[in-house]
Short mmCIF file of C-alpha atoms in Angstrom, two decimals:
data_model
loop_
_atom_site.label_atom_id
_atom_site.label_comp_id
_atom_site.label_asym_id
_atom_site.label_seq_id
_atom_site.Cartn_x
_atom_site.Cartn_y
_atom_site.Cartn_z
CA MET A 986 -12.99 43.76 26.46
CA ILE A 987 -16.67 43.75 26.87
CA SER A 988 -17.80 43.82 30.74
CA ASN A 989 -18.65 40.65 32.53
CA PRO A 990 -17.80 38.71 29.60
CA ARG A 991 -19.11 34.71 28.87
CA VAL A 992 -15.50 33.15 29.03
CA LEU A 993 -14.79 29.36 27.59
CA GLY A 994 -11.23 28.44 28.80
CA ASN A 995 -8.96 26.34 26.85
CA VAL A 996 -6.64 23.53 27.90
CA ARG A 997 -4.32 21.77 25.90
CA LEU A 998 -1.58 19.33 26.49
CA SER A 999 0.49 17.06 24.10
CA VAL A 1000 1.76 14.68 26.87
CA MET A 1001 0.25 14.04 29.66
CA LYS A 1002 3.25 14.43 31.84
CA ASP A 1003 4.81 17.71 32.39
CA ASP A 1004 3.78 19.40 35.89
CA THR A 1005 4.55 22.60 34.43
CA THR A 1006 1.78 22.78 32.07
CA SER A 1007 -0.61 20.30 33.67
CA PRO A 1008 -4.53 20.76 33.00
CA GLU A 1009 -5.16 21.68 36.32
CA LYS A 1010 -2.43 24.90 36.40
CA GLN A 1011 -3.80 25.95 32.98
CA ARG A 1012 -7.25 25.67 34.32
CA ALA A 1013 -6.34 27.58 37.76
CA ALA A 1014 -4.84 30.49 35.56
CA VAL A 1015 -7.73 30.83 33.54
CA GLU A 1016 -9.88 30.91 36.50
CA HIS A 1017 -7.99 33.27 38.45
CA TRP A 1018 -8.03 35.61 35.66
CA ALA A 1019 -11.61 35.60 34.92
CA GLN A 1020 -12.71 35.96 38.63
CA GLY A 1021 -10.27 39.14 38.46
CA PRO A 1022 -12.02 42.39 39.75
CA SER A 1023 -11.19 44.12 36.09
CA ILE A 1024 -12.93 41.23 34.46
CA GLU A 1025 -15.63 39.60 36.55
CA GLY A 1026 -16.23 37.03 33.93
CA ARG A 1027 -18.37 33.87 33.89
CA ILE A 1028 -16.79 30.60 33.15
CA VAL A 1029 -19.13 29.25 30.69
CA GLY A 1030 -17.67 25.83 29.69
CA TRP A 1031 -13.77 24.26 29.23
CA ALA A 1032 -12.27 22.75 26.00
CA GLU A 1033 -9.87 20.42 26.96
CA ASP A 1034 -7.55 18.57 24.57
CA VAL A 1035 -5.22 16.15 26.43
CA ASP A 1036 -2.46 14.35 24.36
CA VAL A 1037 -3.19 16.62 21.28
CA SER A 1038 -0.33 18.12 19.36
CA GLY A 1039 -0.06 21.59 18.83
CA ALA A 1040 -0.10 21.13 15.07
CA MET A 1041 -3.82 20.20 15.06
CA HIS A 1042 -5.86 22.63 13.81
CA PRO A 1043 -7.93 24.18 16.64
CA PHE A 1044 -11.31 23.78 14.82
CA LYS A 1045 -10.72 19.92 14.30
CA ARG A 1046 -9.90 19.17 17.90
CA PRO A 1047 -12.07 17.20 19.74
CA GLY A 1048 -12.67 19.36 22.76
CA LEU A 1049 -12.43 22.94 21.12
CA GLY A 1050 -13.72 22.12 17.66
CA PRO A 1051 -17.36 22.04 18.69
CA TRP A 1052 -17.34 25.56 20.33
CA PHE A 1053 -16.54 26.89 17.06
CA THR A 1054 -19.14 24.94 15.24
CA GLU A 1055 -21.75 24.09 17.46
CA ARG A 1056 -21.86 26.29 20.52
CA ALA A 1057 -20.28 29.65 19.09
CA ASP A 1058 -23.06 31.61 21.02
CA GLU A 1059 -22.32 30.50 24.66
CA TRP A 1060 -19.21 32.54 24.66
CA ASP A 1061 -17.52 35.89 24.18
CA VAL A 1062 -14.07 35.42 25.32
CA LEU A 1063 -11.36 32.30 24.87
CA ALA A 1064 -8.86 32.46 27.48
CA VAL A 1065 -5.60 30.50 27.34
CA TRP A 1066 -3.02 29.97 29.62
CA LYS A 1067 -0.57 30.72 27.03
CA LEU A 1068 -0.88 31.26 23.21
CA ASP A 1069 0.75 28.20 22.26
CA ARG A 1070 -1.99 26.20 23.88
CA LEU A 1071 -4.16 27.35 21.19
CA SER A 1072 -2.05 26.50 18.36
CA ARG A 1073 1.54 26.68 17.39
CA LYS A 1074 0.99 27.10 13.84
CA ALA A 1075 1.34 30.69 12.90
CA GLY A 1076 -1.40 29.77 9.89
CA HIS A 1077 -4.10 28.10 12.16
CA PHE A 1078 -3.63 30.86 14.84
CA ALA A 1079 -4.68 33.52 12.00
CA GLU A 1080 -7.53 31.64 11.09
CA VAL A 1081 -8.88 31.20 14.41
CA PHE A 1082 -8.03 35.37 14.81
CA GLU A 1083 -10.05 35.94 11.94
CA TRP A 1084 -13.27 33.66 12.71
CA CYS A 1085 -13.00 35.71 16.20
CA GLN A 1086 -12.97 38.81 14.65
CA LYS A 1087 -15.89 37.86 12.07
CA HIS A 1088 -17.81 36.65 15.10
CA GLY A 1089 -17.34 39.22 17.56
CA LYS A 1090 -15.17 37.03 19.60
CA SER A 1091 -11.62 37.63 21.80
CA ILE A 1092 -8.83 35.91 22.52
CA VAL A 1093 -6.88 36.41 25.91
CA SER A 1094 -3.64 34.80 26.78
CA VAL A 1095 -3.76 35.12 30.49
CA THR A 1096 -0.23 34.36 31.56
CA GLU A 1097 1.48 36.72 28.85
CA GLY A 1098 -1.07 39.52 29.54
CA ILE A 1099 -2.05 39.36 25.86
CA ASP A 1100 -5.58 40.90 25.10
CA MET A 1101 -6.35 40.66 21.52
CA SER A 1102 -9.17 42.86 21.57
CA THR A 1103 -6.35 45.49 21.54
CA PRO A 1104 -3.92 46.83 18.70
CA MET A 1105 -0.93 45.99 20.89
CA GLY A 1106 -2.60 42.81 21.98
CA LYS A 1107 -3.06 41.83 18.12
CA MET A 1108 0.32 42.47 17.08
CA PHE A 1109 2.45 40.92 20.30
CA ALA A 1110 0.07 37.80 19.50
CA GLN A 1111 1.18 37.42 15.72
CA ILE A 1112 4.96 37.67 16.97
CA ILE A 1113 4.34 34.96 19.58
CA ALA A 1114 2.28 32.36 17.18
CA ALA A 1115 5.23 32.71 14.68
CA PHE A 1116 7.63 31.49 17.48
CA ALA A 1117 5.41 29.05 18.52
CA GLU A 1118 5.82 27.67 15.04
CA GLY A 1119 9.45 27.69 14.86
CA GLU A 1120 9.47 25.57 18.27
CA LEU A 1121 7.11 23.32 16.79
CA ASP A 1122 9.69 22.88 14.07
CA THR A 1123 12.33 22.59 16.43
CA ILE A 1124 10.58 20.02 18.30
CA ARG A 1125 9.93 17.66 15.08
CA ALA A 1126 13.76 17.93 14.13
CA ARG A 1127 14.66 16.63 17.93
CA ALA A 1128 12.11 14.04 17.48
CA LEU A 1129 13.37 12.60 14.21
CA SER A 1130 16.92 13.28 15.61
CA GLY A 1131 16.29 10.94 18.46
CA SER A 1132 14.44 8.21 16.14
CA MET A 1133 17.68 8.25 13.61
CA ALA A 1134 19.72 7.86 16.60
CA ARG A 1135 17.72 4.72 18.04
CA LYS A 1136 17.58 3.56 14.33
CA ALA A 1137 21.32 4.06 14.10
CA LYS A 1138 21.64 1.72 16.96
CA GLY A 1139 19.39 -1.00 15.57
CA VAL A 1140 16.29 -0.09 18.29
CA TRP A 1141 12.66 -0.71 17.13
CA ILE A 1142 11.34 2.61 16.90
CA GLY A 1143 7.68 1.65 15.69
CA GLY A 1144 4.59 0.31 17.81
CA VAL A 1145 2.89 -3.04 16.18
CA LEU A 1146 4.98 -5.99 16.05
CA PRO A 1147 4.95 -6.68 11.98
CA PHE A 1148 4.90 -9.75 10.54
CA GLY A 1149 7.59 -12.30 10.72
CA TYR A 1150 9.52 -10.51 13.36
CA ARG A 1151 9.78 -10.50 17.08
CA PHE A 1152 11.23 -8.00 19.92
CA GLU A 1153 14.95 -8.68 21.01
CA ARG A 1154 15.78 -6.65 24.29
CA GLN A 1155 18.77 -4.33 24.15
CA GLU A 1156 21.25 -4.02 26.95
CA ASP A 1157 21.12 -0.18 26.81
CA GLY A 1158 17.52 -0.02 26.66
CA GLY A 1159 14.95 -0.42 23.85
CA LYS A 1160 13.95 -3.27 21.72
CA LYS A 1161 15.46 -4.77 18.53
CA LEU A 1162 13.72 -6.25 15.50
CA ILE A 1163 14.81 -9.89 14.61
CA GLN A 1164 13.43 -12.28 12.44
CA ASP A 1165 10.87 -14.67 13.88
CA ALA A 1166 12.30 -17.88 12.46
CA GLU A 1167 8.85 -19.69 12.04
CA TYR A 1168 6.93 -16.76 10.32
CA ALA A 1169 10.14 -15.46 8.44
CA ALA A 1170 10.37 -19.26 6.91
CA LEU A 1171 6.27 -18.89 6.27
CA LEU A 1172 6.69 -15.62 4.56
CA ARG A 1173 9.22 -16.91 2.35
CA ASP A 1174 7.44 -20.02 1.42
CA ILE A 1175 4.68 -17.56 0.45
CA VAL A 1176 6.63 -15.31 -1.58
CA GLU A 1177 8.13 -18.54 -3.73
CA LYS A 1178 4.87 -19.90 -4.03
CA LEU A 1179 3.72 -16.41 -5.60
CA LYS A 1180 6.76 -16.23 -7.65
CA GLY A 1181 5.41 -19.47 -9.21
CA ASP A 1182 1.84 -20.11 -10.09
CA TRP A 1183 0.38 -19.78 -6.74
CA SER A 1184 -2.59 -17.40 -6.40
CA ALA A 1185 -3.00 -15.65 -2.88
CA TYR A 1186 -6.13 -17.33 -2.83
CA LYS A 1187 -5.10 -20.72 -3.15
CA ILE A 1188 -2.31 -19.79 -0.61
CA ALA A 1189 -4.97 -18.84 1.88
CA VAL A 1190 -7.06 -22.26 1.24
CA ASP A 1191 -3.67 -24.21 1.67
CA LEU A 1192 -3.11 -22.52 4.82
CA ASN A 1193 -6.33 -22.93 6.33
CA LYS A 1194 -6.24 -26.46 5.27
CA ARG A 1195 -3.23 -27.05 7.53
CA GLY A 1196 -4.54 -25.13 10.51
CA VAL A 1197 -1.69 -22.45 10.47
CA PRO A 1198 -2.52 -19.81 12.51
CA THR A 1199 -2.40 -15.96 11.27
CA TRP A 1200 -0.06 -13.77 12.59
CA ARG A 1201 -2.07 -12.27 15.25
CA ASP A 1202 -3.19 -15.81 16.24
CA TYR A 1203 0.22 -16.77 16.41
CA LEU A 1204 1.37 -13.60 18.73
CA ARG A 1205 -1.81 -14.72 21.08
CA ILE A 1206 -0.48 -18.08 21.21
CA GLU A 1207 2.84 -17.09 21.83
CA ARG A 1208 1.74 -14.84 24.85
CA GLY A 1209 -0.57 -17.85 26.20
CA ASP A 1210 -3.92 -16.21 25.26
CA GLU A 1211 -6.45 -18.02 23.50
CA PRO A 1212 -6.32 -17.84 19.41
CA LYS A 1213 -9.48 -16.14 17.95
CA GLY A 1214 -9.38 -18.67 14.93
CA VAL A 1215 -9.10 -15.80 12.32
CA ALA A 1216 -9.11 -17.44 8.92
CA TRP A 1217 -6.33 -16.70 6.27
CA THR A 1218 -7.81 -14.61 2.91
CA ALA A 1219 -6.54 -13.84 -0.16
CA ASN A 1220 -6.38 -10.31 0.72
CA ALA A 1221 -4.52 -10.98 3.78
CA ILE A 1222 -1.54 -12.47 1.64
CA ARG A 1223 -1.37 -9.77 -0.57
CA ALA A 1224 -1.31 -6.97 2.40
CA ILE A 1225 1.21 -8.93 4.22
CA VAL A 1226 3.58 -9.40 1.00
CA THR A 1227 3.47 -5.85 -0.20
CA ASN A 1228 4.08 -4.28 3.20
CA PRO A 1229 7.41 -2.27 3.43
CA THR A 1230 8.16 -4.03 6.62
CA VAL A 1231 8.73 -7.43 4.91
CA GLY A 1232 11.58 -5.28 2.86
CA GLY A 1233 12.86 -3.61 6.54
CA ILE A 1234 11.14 -0.61 5.66
CA TYR A 1235 9.66 1.55 8.72
CA THR A 1236 6.03 2.72 8.03
CA TYR A 1237 3.53 5.19 9.79
CA LYS A 1238 -0.02 4.81 8.94
CA GLY A 1239 0.96 2.97 6.01
CA GLU A 1240 3.36 5.39 4.39
CA PRO A 1241 7.26 4.62 4.87
CA VAL A 1242 8.99 7.19 6.94
CA THR A 1243 11.84 8.86 5.25
CA ASP A 1244 15.24 10.11 6.77
CA ASP A 1245 17.14 13.60 5.88
CA ASP A 1246 17.89 12.29 2.70
CA GLY A 1247 14.34 11.20 2.22
CA GLU A 1248 15.41 7.53 1.97
CA PRO A 1249 13.21 5.03 3.59
CA VAL A 1250 14.06 4.24 7.30
CA ARG A 1251 15.43 1.00 7.95
CA ILE A 1252 13.57 -0.93 10.69
CA THR A 1253 15.92 -3.92 11.22
CA ASP A 1254 19.27 -5.35 10.11
CA GLU A 1255 17.65 -8.60 9.20
CA PRO A 1256 14.68 -7.90 6.97
CA LEU A 1257 12.54 -10.76 5.78
CA MET A 1258 13.69 -9.75 2.04
CA GLU A 1259 16.19 -7.24 0.73
CA TYR A 1260 14.54 -3.79 0.00
CA GLY A 1261 15.42 -4.14 -3.60
CA GLU A 1262 13.94 -7.85 -3.96
CA TRP A 1263 10.97 -6.87 -2.16
CA ALA A 1264 10.13 -4.05 -4.60
CA PHE A 1265 10.76 -6.00 -7.64
CA LEU A 1266 7.87 -8.92 -5.88
CA VAL A 1267 5.51 -6.10 -5.45
CA THR A 1268 5.88 -4.57 -8.89
CA ASP A 1269 5.68 -7.72 -10.45
CA LEU A 1270 2.83 -8.78 -8.38
CA THR A 1271 0.78 -5.45 -9.35
CA ALA A 1272 1.80 -5.58 -12.75
CA ASN A 1273 2.11 -8.58 -14.13
CA ARG A 1274 -0.35 -10.86 -12.35
CA PRO A 1275 -4.34 -11.34 -13.22
CA VAL A 1276 -6.67 -9.09 -10.87
CA THR A 1277 -9.06 -11.82 -10.85
CA ARG A 1278 -8.59 -14.90 -8.73
CA ALA A 1279 -7.47 -18.41 -9.58
CA THR A 1280 -9.38 -20.76 -7.02
CA PRO A 1281 -8.48 -24.47 -7.01
CA SER A 1282 -12.28 -25.11 -7.96
CA ARG A 1283 -12.32 -22.79 -10.90
CA SER A 1284 -11.92 -23.36 -14.47
CA MET A 1285 -8.44 -23.16 -16.25
CA LEU A 1286 -9.58 -20.70 -18.66
CA GLY A 1287 -12.64 -18.94 -17.44
CA GLY A 1288 -11.64 -15.19 -17.92
CA VAL A 1289 -8.61 -16.05 -19.73
CA ALA A 1290 -10.11 -17.18 -23.16
CA VAL A 1291 -11.85 -14.66 -25.48
CA CYS A 1292 -14.44 -14.47 -28.17
CA GLU A 1293 -12.84 -14.25 -31.56
CA LEU A 1294 -15.76 -11.80 -32.79
CA CYS A 1295 -16.21 -9.36 -30.07
CA SER A 1296 -12.92 -10.01 -27.89
CA ALA A 1297 -14.86 -10.28 -24.55
CA LYS A 1298 -13.63 -12.73 -21.96
CA MET A 1299 -15.31 -16.23 -21.60
CA SER A 1300 -16.63 -17.47 -18.60
CA SER A 1301 -17.43 -21.05 -17.26
CA SER A 1302 -20.77 -21.97 -16.90
CA LYS A 1303 -22.48 -25.32 -16.44
CA LYS A 1304 -26.12 -26.68 -17.90
CA THR A 1305 -27.94 -30.15 -16.50
CA LYS A 1306 -29.99 -32.18 -19.04
CA GLU A 1307 -33.06 -33.68 -18.34
CA ASN A 1308 -31.38 -37.34 -18.10
CA GLY A 1309 -29.08 -35.30 -15.23
CA ARG A 1310 -25.82 -35.08 -17.11
CA VAL A 1311 -23.94 -32.10 -16.31
CA PHE A 1312 -21.96 -30.15 -19.01
CA TYR A 1313 -19.26 -27.40 -18.28
CA TYR A 1314 -18.62 -24.99 -21.09
CA TYR A 1315 -17.00 -21.41 -21.94
CA ALA A 1316 -19.30 -18.92 -23.05
CA CYS A 1317 -18.76 -15.36 -24.39
CA ASN A 1318 -19.54 -12.80 -21.54
CA ASN A 1319 -21.68 -11.06 -24.04
CA ILE A 1320 -24.08 -14.04 -24.95
CA ASN A 1321 -26.78 -12.65 -22.62
CA THR A 1322 -26.44 -9.13 -23.42
CA GLY A 1323 -27.20 -9.56 -27.21
CA THR A 1324 -24.04 -6.77 -27.91
CA CYS A 1325 -22.31 -9.80 -29.93
CA PRO A 1326 -23.76 -11.00 -33.15
CA SER A 1327 -22.65 -14.53 -32.67
CA PRO A 1328 -21.02 -15.23 -29.63
CA ALA A 1329 -18.37 -18.02 -29.01
CA ARG A 1330 -19.22 -21.40 -26.83
CA ILE A 1331 -17.40 -24.12 -26.26
CA ARG A 1332 -16.86 -27.52 -24.05
CA ARG A 1333 -14.75 -26.96 -21.12
CA GLU A 1334 -13.08 -29.95 -21.64
CA ASP A 1335 -12.56 -29.41 -25.48
CA LEU A 1336 -10.77 -26.10 -25.07
CA ASP A 1337 -8.79 -27.26 -21.72
CA THR A 1338 -7.48 -30.00 -24.09
CA ALA A 1339 -6.35 -27.94 -26.98
CA VAL A 1340 -4.76 -25.87 -24.66
CA GLY A 1341 -2.81 -28.56 -22.85
CA GLN A 1342 -1.96 -30.05 -26.25
CA PHE A 1343 -0.60 -26.73 -27.35
CA VAL A 1344 1.79 -26.59 -24.47
CA ARG A 1345 2.42 -30.46 -24.82
CA VAL A 1346 3.32 -30.33 -28.70
CA THR A 1347 4.14 -26.81 -29.65
CA LEU A 1348 5.93 -26.03 -26.78
CA GLY A 1349 6.94 -29.20 -24.88
CA PRO A 1350 10.41 -29.88 -24.95
CA LEU A 1351 11.80 -26.16 -25.61
CA PRO A 1352 13.36 -24.67 -22.40
CA VAL A 1353 11.29 -22.48 -20.25
CA MET A 1354 12.95 -18.97 -20.33
CA GLU A 1355 12.51 -15.78 -18.21
CA ARG A 1356 13.25 -12.29 -18.50
CA VAL A 1357 16.47 -10.87 -17.32
CA ASN A 1358 14.73 -7.79 -16.00
CA ASN A 1359 15.16 -8.08 -12.26
CA SER A 1360 17.74 -5.61 -12.02
CA ILE A 1361 15.81 -3.02 -14.07
CA SER A 1362 12.61 -3.60 -12.69
CA GLN A 1363 14.10 -2.94 -9.17
CA ALA A 1364 16.01 0.10 -10.47
CA LYS A 1365 12.80 1.29 -12.38
CA THR A 1366 11.00 0.90 -8.84
CA GLU A 1367 13.48 2.93 -7.11
CA LEU A 1368 13.72 5.56 -9.73
CA ALA A 1369 10.07 5.96 -9.77
CA GLU A 1370 10.12 6.32 -5.76
CA ALA A 1371 13.01 8.92 -6.11
CA GLU A 1372 11.14 11.08 -8.68
CA SER A 1373 8.32 10.94 -6.42
CA ILE A 1374 10.11 12.30 -3.86
CA LEU A 1375 11.59 15.11 -5.68
CA ASP A 1376 7.81 16.02 -6.83
CA ARG A 1377 6.86 16.10 -3.52
CA LEU A 1378 9.55 17.90 -2.42
CA GLU A 1379 9.19 20.72 -5.01
CA SER A 1380 5.62 20.75 -4.51
CA ASP A 1381 5.93 21.78 -1.27
CA TYR A 1382 8.46 24.09 -2.11
CA LEU A 1383 6.19 26.12 -4.60
CA ALA A 1384 3.42 26.04 -2.49
CA GLY A 1385 5.22 27.83 0.45
CA ARG A 1386 5.14 25.09 2.64
CA ILE A 1387 8.79 25.21 3.33
CA LYS A 1388 9.26 28.21 5.52
CA THR A 1389 11.67 27.90 8.62
CA ASP A 1390 15.65 27.44 8.64
CA VAL A 1391 14.95 23.71 9.57
CA GLN A 1392 12.63 23.12 6.71
CA VAL A 1393 14.87 24.59 4.26
CA GLU A 1394 17.97 23.12 5.23
CA ARG A 1395 16.49 19.86 4.87
CA TYR A 1396 14.55 20.61 1.99
CA TRP A 1397 18.17 21.24 -0.31
CA LYS A 1398 19.66 18.13 1.49
CA GLN A 1399 16.75 15.62 0.59
CA HIS A 1400 16.75 17.30 -2.92
CA GLU A 1401 20.54 17.05 -3.55
CA PHE A 1402 20.75 13.55 -2.56
CA GLN A 1403 17.17 12.49 -4.61
CA SER A 1404 18.78 14.27 -7.59
CA ALA A 1405 22.10 12.25 -7.49
CA LYS A 1406 20.21 9.15 -6.93
CA VAL A 1407 17.91 9.83 -10.00
CA GLU A 1408 20.66 10.39 -12.38
CA ARG A 1409 22.23 7.17 -11.05
CA LEU A 1410 19.55 4.88 -11.43
CA ARG A 1411 18.80 6.32 -14.85
CA SER A 1412 22.41 5.45 -15.94
CA GLU A 1413 21.85 1.91 -14.65
CA ILE A 1414 18.78 1.28 -16.00
CA LYS A 1415 20.05 2.49 -19.59
CA ALA A 1416 23.12 -0.10 -18.96
CA ALA A 1417 20.88 -2.82 -18.27
CA GLU A 1418 18.74 -2.51 -20.96
CA ALA A 1419 21.46 -2.97 -23.41
CA SER A 1420 21.84 -6.62 -21.79
CA PRO A 1421 20.37 -9.98 -22.87
CA ALA A 1422 16.63 -9.98 -22.14
CA TRP A 1423 16.27 -13.65 -21.45
CA LYS A 1424 17.97 -16.63 -19.52
CA GLU A 1425 16.94 -20.55 -19.21
CA THR A 1426 15.34 -21.91 -16.54
CA GLY A 1427 16.86 -25.35 -17.13
CA ARG A 1428 13.12 -26.50 -17.04
CA THR A 1429 11.09 -27.58 -20.34
CA TYR A 1430 7.72 -26.46 -20.75
CA ILE A 1431 6.16 -29.66 -20.59
CA GLU A 1432 7.74 -30.36 -17.35
CA GLU A 1433 6.17 -27.20 -15.60
CA TRP A 1434 2.62 -28.04 -17.15
CA GLU A 1435 2.37 -31.38 -16.14
CA THR A 1436 3.04 -30.60 -12.51
CA LYS A 1437 0.18 -27.90 -11.91
CA ASP A 1438 -3.58 -28.24 -11.29
CA ASP A 1439 -5.86 -26.25 -13.26
CA GLY A 1440 -5.62 -22.78 -11.07
CA GLN A 1441 -1.84 -22.97 -11.52
CA LYS A 1442 -2.41 -23.58 -15.39
CA ARG A 1443 -4.28 -20.70 -15.50
CA VAL A 1444 -1.74 -18.31 -14.38
CA PHE A 1445 1.13 -20.28 -16.30
CA VAL A 1446 -1.29 -19.53 -19.34
CA GLN A 1447 -1.45 -15.83 -18.29
CA ARG A 1448 2.28 -15.24 -17.26
CA HIS A 1449 3.69 -16.53 -20.61
CA GLY A 1450 1.25 -14.54 -22.66
CA ILE A 1451 -0.73 -17.33 -24.16
CA THR A 1452 -3.92 -16.15 -25.83
CA VAL A 1453 -6.54 -18.44 -26.43
CA LYS A 1454 -9.69 -17.22 -29.03
CA VAL A 1455 -12.78 -19.04 -29.71
CA GLY A 1456 -14.78 -18.61 -32.64
CA PHE A 1457 -16.45 -20.34 -35.77
CA THR A 1458 -15.15 -21.79 -39.20
CA ASP A 1459 -16.63 -20.97 -42.13
CA ASP A 1460 -18.35 -24.60 -42.15
CA GLY A 1461 -20.00 -23.68 -38.49
CA ASN A 1462 -17.40 -25.76 -36.52
CA ARG A 1463 -16.06 -24.35 -33.28
CA ARG A 1464 -12.63 -23.29 -33.54
CA ALA A 1465 -10.04 -22.44 -30.71
CA ARG A 1466 -6.90 -20.38 -31.89
CA ILE A 1467 -3.90 -20.69 -29.36
CA LYS A 1468 -0.77 -18.26 -29.85
CA MET A 1469 2.10 -17.37 -27.71
CA PRO A 1470 3.79 -14.34 -29.42
CA GLU A 1471 6.76 -14.25 -26.43
CA ILE A 1472 8.12 -17.40 -27.97
CA SER A 1473 8.79 -15.27 -31.26
CA GLU A 1474 10.90 -12.42 -29.50
CA ILE A 1475 12.71 -15.28 -27.26
CA ALA A 1476 13.79 -16.95 -30.89
CA GLN A 1477 14.59 -14.03 -32.36
CA GLU A 1478 16.79 -12.23 -29.33
CA THR A 1479 18.48 -15.49 -28.11
CA GLY A 1480 18.91 -17.63 -31.44
CA LEU A 1481 16.90 -20.37 -29.59
CA HIS A 1482 16.88 -23.26 -32.08
CA VAL A 1483 13.39 -24.49 -33.30
CA PRO A 1484 12.76 -27.71 -34.77
CA ASP A 1485 11.58 -27.99 -38.64
CA GLY A 1486 7.73 -27.37 -39.08
CA TYR A 1487 7.23 -24.98 -35.95
CA LEU A 1488 5.70 -21.82 -36.82
CA TRP A 1489 7.94 -19.85 -34.85
CA THR A 1490 7.65 -16.55 -36.72
CA GLU A 1491 3.94 -16.61 -34.89
CA PRO A 1492 3.58 -19.75 -33.42
CA GLU A 1493 -0.41 -20.93 -33.46
CA SER A 1494 -2.02 -24.00 -32.94
CA GLU A 1495 -5.63 -24.18 -34.45
CA TRP A 1496 -7.93 -26.58 -33.07
CA VAL A 1497 -11.38 -27.34 -34.95
CA ILE A 1498 -14.00 -29.10 -33.07
CA PRO A 1499 -16.66 -30.80 -35.15
CA ALA A 1500 -20.16 -29.42 -34.97
CA ARG A 1501 -21.59 -33.06 -34.71
CA ARG A 1502 -19.79 -33.50 -31.34
CA PRO A 1503 -22.25 -33.44 -28.17
CA TYR A 1504 -22.44 -29.62 -27.35
CA VAL A 1505 -24.93 -27.82 -24.62
CA GLY A 1506 -26.94 -25.21 -26.11
CA GLY A 1507 -25.41 -25.82 -29.74
#
């Protein structure tokens, strides 16, 4: 130990409630040591971190961190009440010790009598740091056990009130989550519309027109506060529906929390949707829906129709003639780049009419069929989650992150549970894939089509895999080729009776628009 050292006092507390380790007592102990006749040190500053976990790296703490990075030249000795105030992670402790050695600094634990500038002090410090890490694991295990006990009683273990739920006080303390009748019904209405042909944008527009408060404004009104008048957005709709809390799953910082078996922790006995149903919905929304939004004012086929020559998507545009007349048309997106030798363009009303006629005439009387893949998709979603948990567990194990007895015990328990789950789900999927793939909905295509606006028709076309290609005939007329390959698969797998004259091997409707008809720009 150097004489008359410049002392940096370190104070840390995880929770401001323990009087035995209060910041005042830690500071007093450091001051008493520094002023001792054998030290005669001078305290140059305090690195104080209150409500900071011992698991946080010392270099990253708001109070202590800058003394390593920005003020390293201002002190000689880092003095702590006990070594666990510096860190509860042996790895972090070793990094700090290595840094201090490299920069000519020393670490002292004033109540444990450990001076790491001496060989004996270094040895004791390493031992105590290892015990501190073990204690941290024990603390985490106790916290998880407490959370599981509250969860088993149906008590809410989270913080912010999630969408569609409200608190119900329990007689023995704590708060239980139950459905909020009004917004649980709203959530179900949103889900049904998304399952149909409503886009998230269209739903947001509808809610704003009806003056429905957003969830946060609804809570403000319930508390008697003034609402902020925040508008619904498509992103907000998607965020609400895809949040695991809808399926009754507890999350922390957006990630599902798992129990000892690696299973998602439930937040309520009354979820807005069953977890499996929610998981399937999210899979369907993210995998099978268009990424471009369909608004009530947008065209029916913009971004859906493609140029037959270059396969680029076609966008809707308008052009105003000298006489003031406005024409709307679809044009190949490569029309302005010169990368398509013969970019397709066609009147919007002509192409919309052609697709409408294809649905009414070619598909009209046939029953709308839906894939019987809910159970398969749900099982595949659960399988992907279970395999992801296994991958993460095994990655942590191979990386040496599973060290203590508590961690090893939890690792093998979770690994065994998730492995069994993977085997079960793989068997379920194999059995489900051998089942019939289609079922009737009780509606015909023309019945579905006639009830929709342009935005819903756009989603309908995409959902049923209807392709629309626009090109030219040999004599220069514009041609629209419309197909629905899905029908071929349905007919083959279900034996669906097809009226004579229909091209069911590859159902297609071809419309030719004569060049003599008025056309913008052509």
